[in-house]
Short mmCIF file of C-alpha atoms and ligand atoms in Angstrom, two decimals:
data_model
loop_
_atom_site.label_atom_id
_atom_site.label_comp_id
_atom_site.label_asym_id
_atom_site.label_seq_id
_atom_site.Cartn_x
_atom_site.Cartn_y
_atom_site.Cartn_z
CA UNK B 174 0.00 0.00 0.00
CA UNK B 175 1.14 3.51 -0.81
CA UNK B 176 0.43 5.97 2.02
CA UNK B 177 -0.27 8.88 -0.32
CA UNK B 178 -2.41 6.96 -2.82
CA UNK B 179 -6.09 7.84 -2.44
CA UNK B 180 -7.25 4.54 -3.92
CA UNK B 181 -4.98 2.57 -1.55
CA UNK B 182 -6.54 4.57 1.27
CA UNK B 183 -10.02 3.61 0.04
CA UNK B 184 -8.89 -0.05 -0.02
CA UNK B 185 -7.63 0.35 3.56
CA UNK B 186 -10.96 1.86 4.64
CA UNK B 187 -9.28 5.17 5.55
CA UNK B 188 -11.32 7.14 3.00
CA UNK B 189 -15.03 6.62 2.38
CA UNK B 190 -16.33 5.30 -0.93
CA UNK B 191 -19.61 4.01 -2.33
CA UNK B 192 -18.43 0.43 -2.74
CA UNK B 193 -20.40 -1.75 -5.16
CA UNK B 194 -18.18 -4.84 -5.10
CA UNK B 195 -15.21 -6.29 -3.28
CA UNK B 196 -13.34 -9.55 -3.16
CA UNK B 197 -9.88 -10.64 -2.11
CA UNK B 198 -8.12 -8.93 -5.00
CA UNK B 199 -10.45 -6.24 -6.37
CA UNK B 200 -12.58 -3.33 -5.25
CA UNK B 201 -15.21 -1.44 -7.23
CA UNK B 202 -16.75 1.86 -6.16
CA UNK B 203 -18.69 4.74 -7.69
CA UNK B 204 -16.71 7.61 -9.16
CA UNK B 205 -16.97 10.75 -7.02
CA UNK B 206 -17.55 12.90 -10.14
CA UNK B 207 -19.55 10.59 -12.41
CA UNK B 208 -19.31 11.21 -16.16
CA UNK B 209 -22.29 8.97 -16.90
CA UNK B 210 -25.37 7.71 -14.98
CA UNK B 211 -23.34 4.62 -14.15
CA UNK B 212 -19.66 5.34 -13.48
CA UNK B 213 -17.86 2.68 -11.49
CA UNK B 214 -14.11 2.46 -10.90
CA UNK B 215 -12.68 -1.04 -10.65
CA UNK B 216 -9.25 -1.42 -9.08
CA UNK B 217 -6.88 -4.17 -8.06
CA UNK B 218 -6.42 -3.80 -4.30
CA UNK B 219 -2.64 -4.17 -4.58
CA UNK B 220 -1.02 -0.94 -5.72
CA UNK B 221 0.07 -0.86 -9.35
CA UNK B 222 0.47 2.68 -10.63
CA UNK B 223 -0.82 2.18 -14.17
CA UNK B 224 -1.08 -0.15 -17.15
CA UNK B 225 2.48 0.94 -17.87
CA UNK B 226 3.64 -0.72 -14.66
CA UNK B 227 1.95 -4.08 -15.31
CA UNK B 228 4.32 -7.03 -15.60
CA UNK B 229 3.97 -10.20 -17.69
CA UNK B 230 3.22 -11.98 -14.42
CA UNK B 231 0.08 -9.89 -14.00
CA UNK B 232 -1.67 -11.21 -17.10
CA UNK B 233 -4.26 -13.05 -15.05
CA UNK B 234 -4.95 -9.99 -12.91
CA UNK B 235 -5.42 -7.82 -16.01
CA UNK B 236 -7.78 -10.36 -17.56
CA UNK B 237 -9.80 -10.69 -14.38
CA UNK B 238 -10.22 -6.91 -14.29
CA UNK B 239 -12.08 -7.00 -17.61
CA UNK B 240 -14.18 -10.04 -16.69
CA UNK B 241 -15.15 -8.30 -13.46
CA UNK B 242 -16.14 -5.18 -15.41
CA UNK B 243 -18.40 -7.31 -17.61
CA UNK B 244 -20.01 -8.90 -14.56
CA UNK B 245 -20.54 -5.54 -12.85
CA UNK B 246 -22.07 -4.09 -16.03
CA UNK B 247 -24.67 -6.84 -15.82
CA UNK B 248 -25.20 -6.21 -12.10
CA UNK B 249 -25.61 -2.45 -12.75
CA UNK B 250 -28.23 -3.18 -15.43
CA UNK B 251 -26.31 -1.62 -18.33
CA UNK B 252 -25.14 -4.77 -20.09
CA UNK B 253 -28.14 -4.93 -22.43
CA UNK B 254 -27.77 -1.49 -24.00
CA UNK B 255 -23.98 -1.43 -23.85
CA UNK B 256 -21.27 0.40 -21.99
CA UNK B 257 -17.72 1.67 -22.23
CA UNK B 258 -14.58 0.49 -20.46
CA UNK B 259 -11.72 3.00 -20.19
CA UNK B 260 -8.23 2.76 -18.73
CA UNK B 261 -6.20 5.97 -18.83
CA UNK B 262 -2.42 5.64 -18.66
CA UNK B 263 -0.06 8.48 -17.81
CA UNK B 264 -0.45 12.25 -18.18
CA UNK B 265 -1.31 12.39 -21.89
CA UNK B 266 -3.63 9.42 -21.43
CA UNK B 267 -5.59 11.51 -18.94
CA UNK B 268 -4.67 9.49 -15.87
CA UNK B 269 -5.02 11.60 -12.73
CA UNK B 270 -4.98 8.97 -9.99
CA UNK B 271 -1.80 6.86 -10.14
CA UNK B 272 -3.37 3.58 -9.03
CA UNK B 273 -4.50 1.33 -11.88
CA UNK B 274 -8.25 1.61 -12.41
CA UNK B 275 -10.77 0.71 -15.05
CA UNK B 276 -13.74 3.02 -15.66
CA UNK B 277 -17.08 1.31 -16.30
CA UNK B 278 -19.34 3.89 -17.93
CA UNK B 279 -22.93 3.43 -19.03
CA UNK B 280 -26.52 4.57 -18.90
CA UNK B 281 -26.18 7.07 -21.74
CA UNK B 282 -25.06 7.10 -25.37
CA UNK B 283 -21.27 7.40 -25.53
CA UNK B 284 -19.61 9.74 -28.00
CA UNK B 285 -18.22 7.73 -30.92
CA UNK B 286 -15.08 9.85 -30.86
CA UNK B 287 -12.46 8.62 -28.44
CA UNK B 288 -10.97 11.60 -26.69
P1 5GP Y 237 -8.32 8.98 -14.16
O1 5GP Y 237 -8.43 10.33 -14.79
O2 5GP Y 237 -7.10 8.86 -13.27
O3 5GP Y 237 -8.42 7.86 -15.15
O4 5GP Y 237 -9.60 8.82 -13.26
C1 5GP Y 237 -9.64 9.11 -11.91
C2 5GP Y 237 -11.09 9.12 -11.49
O5 5GP Y 237 -11.14 9.03 -10.09
C3 5GP Y 237 -11.84 10.39 -11.89
O6 5GP Y 237 -12.97 10.05 -12.68
C4 5GP Y 237 -12.24 11.01 -10.54
O7 5GP Y 237 -13.52 11.59 -10.58
C5 5GP Y 237 -12.17 9.82 -9.60
N1 5GP Y 237 -11.81 10.15 -8.24
C6 5GP Y 237 -10.79 10.96 -7.84
N2 5GP Y 237 -10.74 11.00 -6.49
C7 5GP Y 237 -11.72 10.18 -6.04
C8 5GP Y 237 -12.15 9.80 -4.72
O8 5GP Y 237 -11.60 10.21 -3.69
N3 5GP Y 237 -13.20 8.95 -4.65
C9 5GP Y 237 -13.83 8.44 -5.76
N4 5GP Y 237 -14.86 7.61 -5.57
N5 5GP Y 237 -13.44 8.78 -7.01
C10 5GP Y 237 -12.41 9.64 -7.14
ZN1 ZN Y 238 -2.59 2.81 -4.63
#
């Protein structure tokens, strides 16, 4: 855990969050400034700064992140109409919080343009 990382602090229960799912390895909670009617952030509990920091040994973790997003989309009731999964990486990728997270966005029509 990184002491200064806000998402690590949410994992540790030191900061409040609207948690929608948790298991041994992952946590999912609602984004504090939602960009869509459904906006859930899904994170591995163990601190990895970004996609850029993932190792070959974390293939399973990365795959499970996407499968979990799919399952939560169903649970949130947005699977039928569709949704968007986003992972920002680094400053030009628009990443603000340096703890790997996947955005699950749905409940409205997404812009076809990407960024
Ligand atoms: P990024 O731009 O790094 O991909 O996305 C970071 C996201 O985290 C943003 O959508 C922002 O609204 C959200 N966020 C930042 N701080 C907090 C917080 O303390 N709690 C929650 N629930 N979301 C946060
Ligand atoms: Zn962290």
